[in-house]
mmCIF file of C-alpha atoms in Angstrom:
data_model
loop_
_atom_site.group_PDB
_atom_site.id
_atom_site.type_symbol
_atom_site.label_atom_id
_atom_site.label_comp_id
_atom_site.label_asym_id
_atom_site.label_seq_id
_atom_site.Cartn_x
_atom_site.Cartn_y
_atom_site.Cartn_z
ATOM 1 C CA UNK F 1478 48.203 3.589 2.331
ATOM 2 C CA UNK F 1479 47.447 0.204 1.624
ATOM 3 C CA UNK F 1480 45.374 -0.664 -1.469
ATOM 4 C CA UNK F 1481 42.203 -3.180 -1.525
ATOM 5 C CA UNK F 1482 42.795 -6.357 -3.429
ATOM 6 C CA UNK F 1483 40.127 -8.825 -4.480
ATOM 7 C CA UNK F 1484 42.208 -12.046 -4.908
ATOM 8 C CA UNK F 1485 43.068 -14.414 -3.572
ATOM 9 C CA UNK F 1486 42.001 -13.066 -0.460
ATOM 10 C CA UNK F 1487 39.754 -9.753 0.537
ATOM 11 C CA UNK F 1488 42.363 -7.207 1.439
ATOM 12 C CA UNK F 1489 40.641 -3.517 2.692
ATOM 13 C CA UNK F 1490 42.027 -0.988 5.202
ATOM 14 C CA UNK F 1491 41.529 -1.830 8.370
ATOM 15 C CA UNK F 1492 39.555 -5.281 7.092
ATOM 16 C CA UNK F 1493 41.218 -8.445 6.776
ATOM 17 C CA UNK F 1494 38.924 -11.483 5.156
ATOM 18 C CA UNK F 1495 41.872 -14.188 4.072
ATOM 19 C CA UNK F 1496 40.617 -16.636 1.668
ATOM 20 C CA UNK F 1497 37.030 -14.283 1.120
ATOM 21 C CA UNK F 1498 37.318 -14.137 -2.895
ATOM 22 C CA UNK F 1499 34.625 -12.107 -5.092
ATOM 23 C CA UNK F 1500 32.248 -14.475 -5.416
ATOM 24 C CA UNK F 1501 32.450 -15.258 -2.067
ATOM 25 C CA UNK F 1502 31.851 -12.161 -0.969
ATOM 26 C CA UNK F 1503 28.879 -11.311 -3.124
ATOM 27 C CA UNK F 1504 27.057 -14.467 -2.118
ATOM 28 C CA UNK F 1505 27.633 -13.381 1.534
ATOM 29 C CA UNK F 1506 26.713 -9.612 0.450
ATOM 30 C CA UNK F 1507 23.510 -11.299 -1.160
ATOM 31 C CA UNK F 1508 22.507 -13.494 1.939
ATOM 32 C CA UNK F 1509 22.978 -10.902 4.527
ATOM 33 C CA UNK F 1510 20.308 -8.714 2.213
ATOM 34 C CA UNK F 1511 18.044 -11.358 1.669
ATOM 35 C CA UNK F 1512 17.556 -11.337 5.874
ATOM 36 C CA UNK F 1513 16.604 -7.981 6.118
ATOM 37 C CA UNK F 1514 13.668 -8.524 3.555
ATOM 38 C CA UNK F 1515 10.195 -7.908 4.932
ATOM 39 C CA UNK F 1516 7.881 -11.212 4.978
ATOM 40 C CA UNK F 1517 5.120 -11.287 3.015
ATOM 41 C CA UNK F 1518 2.461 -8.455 4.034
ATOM 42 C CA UNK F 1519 -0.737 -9.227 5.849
ATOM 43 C CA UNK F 1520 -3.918 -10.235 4.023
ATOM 44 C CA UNK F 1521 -6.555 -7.785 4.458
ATOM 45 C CA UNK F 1522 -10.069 -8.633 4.871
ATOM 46 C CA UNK F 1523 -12.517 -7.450 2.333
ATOM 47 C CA UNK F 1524 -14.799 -4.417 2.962
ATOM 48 C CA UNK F 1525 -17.232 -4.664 5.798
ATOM 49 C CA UNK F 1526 -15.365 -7.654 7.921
ATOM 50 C CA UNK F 1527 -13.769 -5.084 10.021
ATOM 51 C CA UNK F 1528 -16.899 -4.972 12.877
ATOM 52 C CA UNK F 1529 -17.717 -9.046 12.047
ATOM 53 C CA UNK F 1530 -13.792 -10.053 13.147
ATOM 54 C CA UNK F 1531 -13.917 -7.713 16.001
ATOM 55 C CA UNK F 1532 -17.189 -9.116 17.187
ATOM 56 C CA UNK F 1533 -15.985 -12.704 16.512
ATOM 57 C CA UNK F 1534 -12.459 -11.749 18.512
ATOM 58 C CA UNK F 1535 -15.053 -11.270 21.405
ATOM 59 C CA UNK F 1536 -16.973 -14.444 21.080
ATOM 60 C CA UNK F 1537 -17.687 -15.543 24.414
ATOM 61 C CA UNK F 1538 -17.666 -19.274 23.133
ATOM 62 C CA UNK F 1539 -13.598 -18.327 22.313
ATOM 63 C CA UNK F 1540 -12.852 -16.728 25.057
ATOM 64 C CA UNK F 1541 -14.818 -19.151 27.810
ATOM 65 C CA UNK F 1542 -12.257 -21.674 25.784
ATOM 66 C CA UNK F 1543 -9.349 -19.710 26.128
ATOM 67 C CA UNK F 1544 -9.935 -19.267 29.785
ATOM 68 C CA UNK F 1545 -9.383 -23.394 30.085
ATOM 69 C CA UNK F 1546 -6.174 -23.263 28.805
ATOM 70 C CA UNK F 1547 -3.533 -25.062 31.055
ATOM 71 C CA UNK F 1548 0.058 -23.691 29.961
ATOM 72 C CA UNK F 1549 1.542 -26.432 32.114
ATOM 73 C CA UNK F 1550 0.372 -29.197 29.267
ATOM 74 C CA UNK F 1551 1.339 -28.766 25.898
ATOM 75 C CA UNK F 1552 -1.091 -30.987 23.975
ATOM 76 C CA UNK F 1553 -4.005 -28.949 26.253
ATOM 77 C CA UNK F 1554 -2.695 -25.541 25.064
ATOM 78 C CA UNK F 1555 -2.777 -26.439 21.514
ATOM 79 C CA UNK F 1556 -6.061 -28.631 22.011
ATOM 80 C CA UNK F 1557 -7.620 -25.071 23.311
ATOM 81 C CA UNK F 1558 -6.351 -22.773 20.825
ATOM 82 C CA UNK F 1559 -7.790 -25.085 17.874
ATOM 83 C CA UNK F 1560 -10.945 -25.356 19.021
ATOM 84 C CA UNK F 1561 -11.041 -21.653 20.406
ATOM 85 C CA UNK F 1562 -9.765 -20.840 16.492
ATOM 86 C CA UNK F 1563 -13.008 -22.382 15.140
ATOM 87 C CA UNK F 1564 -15.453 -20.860 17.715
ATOM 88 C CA UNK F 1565 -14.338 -17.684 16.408
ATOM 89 C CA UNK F 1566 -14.174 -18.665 12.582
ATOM 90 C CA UNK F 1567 -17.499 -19.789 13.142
ATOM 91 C CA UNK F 1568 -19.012 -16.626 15.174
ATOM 92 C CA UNK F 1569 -16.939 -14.664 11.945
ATOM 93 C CA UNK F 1570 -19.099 -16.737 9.652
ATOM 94 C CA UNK F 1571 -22.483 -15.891 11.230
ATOM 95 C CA UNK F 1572 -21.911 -12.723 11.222
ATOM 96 C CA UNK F 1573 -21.189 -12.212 8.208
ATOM 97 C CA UNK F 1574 -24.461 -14.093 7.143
ATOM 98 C CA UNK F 1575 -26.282 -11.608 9.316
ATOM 99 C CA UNK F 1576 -24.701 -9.185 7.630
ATOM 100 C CA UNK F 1577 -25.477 -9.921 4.473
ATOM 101 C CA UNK F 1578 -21.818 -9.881 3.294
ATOM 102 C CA UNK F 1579 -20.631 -13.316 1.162
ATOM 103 C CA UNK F 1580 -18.070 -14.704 3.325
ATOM 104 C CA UNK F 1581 -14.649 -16.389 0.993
ATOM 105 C CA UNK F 1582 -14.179 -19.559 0.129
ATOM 106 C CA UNK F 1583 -16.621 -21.864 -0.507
ATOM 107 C CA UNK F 1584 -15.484 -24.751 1.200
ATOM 108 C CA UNK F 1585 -15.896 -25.559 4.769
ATOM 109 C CA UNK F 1586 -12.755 -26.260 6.778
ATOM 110 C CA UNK F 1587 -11.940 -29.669 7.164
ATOM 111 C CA UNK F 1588 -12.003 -31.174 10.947
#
């Protein structure tokens, strides 16, 4: 049986890893780990946005936008989702107002 040595090389049964010292393999250890960690979670709207962003994901201002889109022409596509963005931000934002609910922020978007 063959036995696992650490240096100068990274000697296991049936795993060969010439030149792969301890600190080698822990940084490689530590990067493959650091892929597999989960990206930062989504941010949750306060209470009561729930029926304001699904009325604003229906804005017809948005969607007669969307429906211009040409996917042929790059500049066009991103053009049309901007401005389709701020319909809905803005159909978000008077709902809420109808709604009574204080919207976050402070601070209207630059354009």
């Amino acid at each position: 049986m063959m036995r696992a040595t650490l240096l100068p090389g990274l000697s296991l049964p049936g795993l060969s890893l010439p030149g792969l010292s301890l600190p080698g393999l822990s940084l490689l250890a530590l990067s493959l780990l650091a892929g597999c960690g989960a990206s930062t979670p989504a941010r949750q709207d306060p209470p009561g946005w729930a029926p304001c962003r699904a009325e604003a994901r229906n804005d017809p201002a948005a969607a007669s936008l969307r429906q211009q889109s040409n996917p042929a022409n790059v500049s066009n596509q991103s053009r049309i989702e901007r401005e389709a963005a701020e319909a809905e931000n803005r159909a978000l934002r008077a709902c809420l107002q109808r709604a009574g609910i204080p919207s976050s922020g402070g601070v209207e978007a630059p354009r």
